[in-house]
mmCIF file of C-alpha atoms in Angstrom:
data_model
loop_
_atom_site.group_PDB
_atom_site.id
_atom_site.type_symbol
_atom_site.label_atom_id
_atom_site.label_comp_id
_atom_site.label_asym_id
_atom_site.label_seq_id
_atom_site.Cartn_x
_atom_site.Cartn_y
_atom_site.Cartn_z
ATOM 1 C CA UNK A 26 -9.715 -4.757 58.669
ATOM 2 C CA UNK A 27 -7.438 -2.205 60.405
ATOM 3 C CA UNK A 28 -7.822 1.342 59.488
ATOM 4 C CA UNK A 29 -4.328 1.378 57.994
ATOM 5 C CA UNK A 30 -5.521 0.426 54.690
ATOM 6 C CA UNK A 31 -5.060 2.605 51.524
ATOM 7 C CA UNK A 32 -7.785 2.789 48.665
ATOM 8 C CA UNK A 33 -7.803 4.508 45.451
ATOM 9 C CA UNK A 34 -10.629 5.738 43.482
ATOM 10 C CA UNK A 35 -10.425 6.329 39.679
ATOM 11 C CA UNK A 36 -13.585 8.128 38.606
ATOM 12 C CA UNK A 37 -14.469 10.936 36.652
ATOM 13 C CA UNK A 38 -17.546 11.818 37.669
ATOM 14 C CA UNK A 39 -17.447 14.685 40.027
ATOM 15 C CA UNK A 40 -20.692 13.520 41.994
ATOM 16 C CA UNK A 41 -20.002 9.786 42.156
ATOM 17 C CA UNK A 42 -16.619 10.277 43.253
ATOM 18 C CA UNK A 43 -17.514 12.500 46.150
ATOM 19 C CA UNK A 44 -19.582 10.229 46.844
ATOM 20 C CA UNK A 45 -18.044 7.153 46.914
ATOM 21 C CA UNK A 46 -15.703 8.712 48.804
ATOM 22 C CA UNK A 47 -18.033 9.653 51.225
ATOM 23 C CA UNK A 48 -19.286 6.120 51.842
ATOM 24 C CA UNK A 49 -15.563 5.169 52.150
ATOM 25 C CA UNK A 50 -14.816 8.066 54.654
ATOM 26 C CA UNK A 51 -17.647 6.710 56.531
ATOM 27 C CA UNK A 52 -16.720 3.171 56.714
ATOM 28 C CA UNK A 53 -13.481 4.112 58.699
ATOM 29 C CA UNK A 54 -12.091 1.408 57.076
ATOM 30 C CA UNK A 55 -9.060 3.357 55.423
ATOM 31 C CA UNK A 56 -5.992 5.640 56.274
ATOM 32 C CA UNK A 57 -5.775 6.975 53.254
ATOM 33 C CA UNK A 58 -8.255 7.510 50.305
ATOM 34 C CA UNK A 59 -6.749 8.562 47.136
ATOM 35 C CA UNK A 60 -8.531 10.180 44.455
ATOM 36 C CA UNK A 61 -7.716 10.407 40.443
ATOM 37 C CA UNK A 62 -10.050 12.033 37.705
ATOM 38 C CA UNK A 63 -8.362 9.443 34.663
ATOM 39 C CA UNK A 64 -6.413 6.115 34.280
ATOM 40 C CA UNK A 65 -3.489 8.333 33.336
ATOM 41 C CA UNK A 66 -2.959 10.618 36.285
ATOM 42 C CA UNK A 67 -3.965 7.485 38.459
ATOM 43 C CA UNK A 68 -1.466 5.402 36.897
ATOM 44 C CA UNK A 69 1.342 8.175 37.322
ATOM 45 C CA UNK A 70 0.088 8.974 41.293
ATOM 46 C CA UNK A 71 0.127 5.261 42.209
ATOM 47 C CA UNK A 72 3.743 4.430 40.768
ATOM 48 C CA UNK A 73 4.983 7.619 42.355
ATOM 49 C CA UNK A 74 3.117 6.972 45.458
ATOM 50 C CA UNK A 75 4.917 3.089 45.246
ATOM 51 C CA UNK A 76 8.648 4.863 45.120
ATOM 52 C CA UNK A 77 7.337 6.973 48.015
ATOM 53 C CA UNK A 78 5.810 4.449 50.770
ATOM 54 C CA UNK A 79 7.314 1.351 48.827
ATOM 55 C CA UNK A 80 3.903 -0.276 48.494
ATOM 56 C CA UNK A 81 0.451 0.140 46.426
ATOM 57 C CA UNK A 82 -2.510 0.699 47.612
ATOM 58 C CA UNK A 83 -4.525 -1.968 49.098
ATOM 59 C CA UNK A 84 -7.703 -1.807 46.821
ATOM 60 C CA UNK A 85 -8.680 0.080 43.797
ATOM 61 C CA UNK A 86 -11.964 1.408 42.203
ATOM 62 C CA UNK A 87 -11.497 2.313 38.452
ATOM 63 C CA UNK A 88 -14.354 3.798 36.188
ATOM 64 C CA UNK A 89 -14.281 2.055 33.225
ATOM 65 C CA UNK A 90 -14.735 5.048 30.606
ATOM 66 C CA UNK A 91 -12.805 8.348 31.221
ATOM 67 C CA UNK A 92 -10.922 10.580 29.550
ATOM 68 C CA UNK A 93 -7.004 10.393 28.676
ATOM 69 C CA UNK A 94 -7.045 7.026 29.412
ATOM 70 C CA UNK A 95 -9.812 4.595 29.979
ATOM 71 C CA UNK A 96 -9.640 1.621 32.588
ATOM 72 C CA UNK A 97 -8.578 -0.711 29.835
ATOM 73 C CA UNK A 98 -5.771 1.565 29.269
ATOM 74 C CA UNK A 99 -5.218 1.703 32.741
ATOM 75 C CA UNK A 100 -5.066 -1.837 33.769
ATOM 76 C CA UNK A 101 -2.929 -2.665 30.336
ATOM 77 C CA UNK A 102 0.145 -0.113 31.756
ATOM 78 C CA UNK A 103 -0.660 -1.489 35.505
ATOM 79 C CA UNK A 104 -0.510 -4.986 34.526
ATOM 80 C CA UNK A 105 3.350 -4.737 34.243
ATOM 81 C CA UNK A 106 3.387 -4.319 37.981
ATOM 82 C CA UNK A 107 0.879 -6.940 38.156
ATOM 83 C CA UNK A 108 3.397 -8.974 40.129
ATOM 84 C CA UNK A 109 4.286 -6.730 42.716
ATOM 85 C CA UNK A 110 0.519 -6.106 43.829
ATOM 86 C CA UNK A 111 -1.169 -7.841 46.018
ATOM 87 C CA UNK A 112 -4.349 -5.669 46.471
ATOM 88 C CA UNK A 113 -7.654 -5.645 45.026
ATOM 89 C CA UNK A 114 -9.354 -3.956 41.605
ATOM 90 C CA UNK A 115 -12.777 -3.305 41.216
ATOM 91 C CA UNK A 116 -14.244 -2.101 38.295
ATOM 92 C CA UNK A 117 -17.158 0.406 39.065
ATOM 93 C CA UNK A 118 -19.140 1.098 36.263
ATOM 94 C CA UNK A 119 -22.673 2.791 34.496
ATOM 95 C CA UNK A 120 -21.476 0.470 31.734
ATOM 96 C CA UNK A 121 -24.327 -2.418 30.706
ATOM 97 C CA UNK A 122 -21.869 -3.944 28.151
ATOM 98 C CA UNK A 123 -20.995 -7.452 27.987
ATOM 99 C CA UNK A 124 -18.006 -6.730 25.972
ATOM 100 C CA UNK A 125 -17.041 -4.455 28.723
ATOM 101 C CA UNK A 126 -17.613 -7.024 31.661
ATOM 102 C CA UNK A 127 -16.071 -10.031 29.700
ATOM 103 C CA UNK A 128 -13.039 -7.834 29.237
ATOM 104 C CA UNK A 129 -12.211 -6.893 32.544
ATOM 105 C CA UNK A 130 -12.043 -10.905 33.866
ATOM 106 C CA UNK A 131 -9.433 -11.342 31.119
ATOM 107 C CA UNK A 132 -7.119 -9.281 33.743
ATOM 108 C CA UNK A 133 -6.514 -11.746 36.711
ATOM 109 C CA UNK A 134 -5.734 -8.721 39.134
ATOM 110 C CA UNK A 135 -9.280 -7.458 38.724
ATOM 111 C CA UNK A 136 -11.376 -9.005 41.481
ATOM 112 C CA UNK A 137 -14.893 -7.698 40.678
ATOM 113 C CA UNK A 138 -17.415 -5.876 38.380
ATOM 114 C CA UNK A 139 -19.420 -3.931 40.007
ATOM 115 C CA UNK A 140 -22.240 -1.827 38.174
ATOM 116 C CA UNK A 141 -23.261 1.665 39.436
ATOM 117 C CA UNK A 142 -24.682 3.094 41.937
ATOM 118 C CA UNK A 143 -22.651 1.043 44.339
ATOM 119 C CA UNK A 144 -24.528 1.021 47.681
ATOM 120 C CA UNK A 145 -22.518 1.175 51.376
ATOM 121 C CA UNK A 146 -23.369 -2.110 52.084
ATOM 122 C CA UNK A 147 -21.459 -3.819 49.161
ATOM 123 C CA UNK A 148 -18.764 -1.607 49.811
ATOM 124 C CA UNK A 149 -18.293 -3.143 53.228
ATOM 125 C CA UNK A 150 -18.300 -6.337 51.360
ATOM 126 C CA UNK A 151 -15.642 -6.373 49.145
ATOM 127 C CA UNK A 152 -13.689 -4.703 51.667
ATOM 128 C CA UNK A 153 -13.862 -7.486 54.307
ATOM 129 C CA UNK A 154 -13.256 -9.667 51.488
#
């Protein structure tokens, strides 16, 4: 993978998204890491950052419950660009719920479900996926 890859992380959790990004940093797999605190503001930074560099990021990491709007909120307003993406989403959660897991593979953009603490290693993985 060349370093020229952008990810975003959508995570409210102060500690786990400083550290995720950390791992990523580390990888040296990405040019640009960008960070949101809710589905909202991510939603908003990655259409503006579409009109700006004409593309989405390559992969994306979304929490599955934050405030303002949720991942399921999230991937319901993304899903309208759906067709124009052609990266990855990972959900990254402390969630145990079925409901929750059965939910996200009803979006066919979501490539994973991934439950927390999410070690280097399988970082690396889905990346060279």
């Amino acid at each position: 993978m060349k370093k020229n890859k952008s990810i975003c992380i959508i995570e409210d959790d102060e500690n786990y998204l400083i550290l995720t990004q950390k791992m990523i940093e580390f990888t040296g797999l990405f040019g640009e890491i960008l960070t949101f605190r809710n589905g909202k503001e991510a939603f908003e930074g990655i259409l503006q950052r579409k009109k700006d560099t004409e593309s989405f990021p390559d992969f994306i990491l979304v929490d599955i419950n934050m405030p303002i709007w949720d991942a399921w909120d999230f991937l319901d307003e993304f899903s309208k660009y759906s067709s124009e993406f052609s990266g990855m989403i990972y959900i990254i959660t402390s969630s145990i719920n079925k409901v929750d897991e059965a939910k996200a593979h009803k979006y066919p953009f979501v490539k994973g479900y991934l439950k927390k603490p999410v070690g280097l290693e399988k970082l690396i993985e889905i990346f060279s996926s």
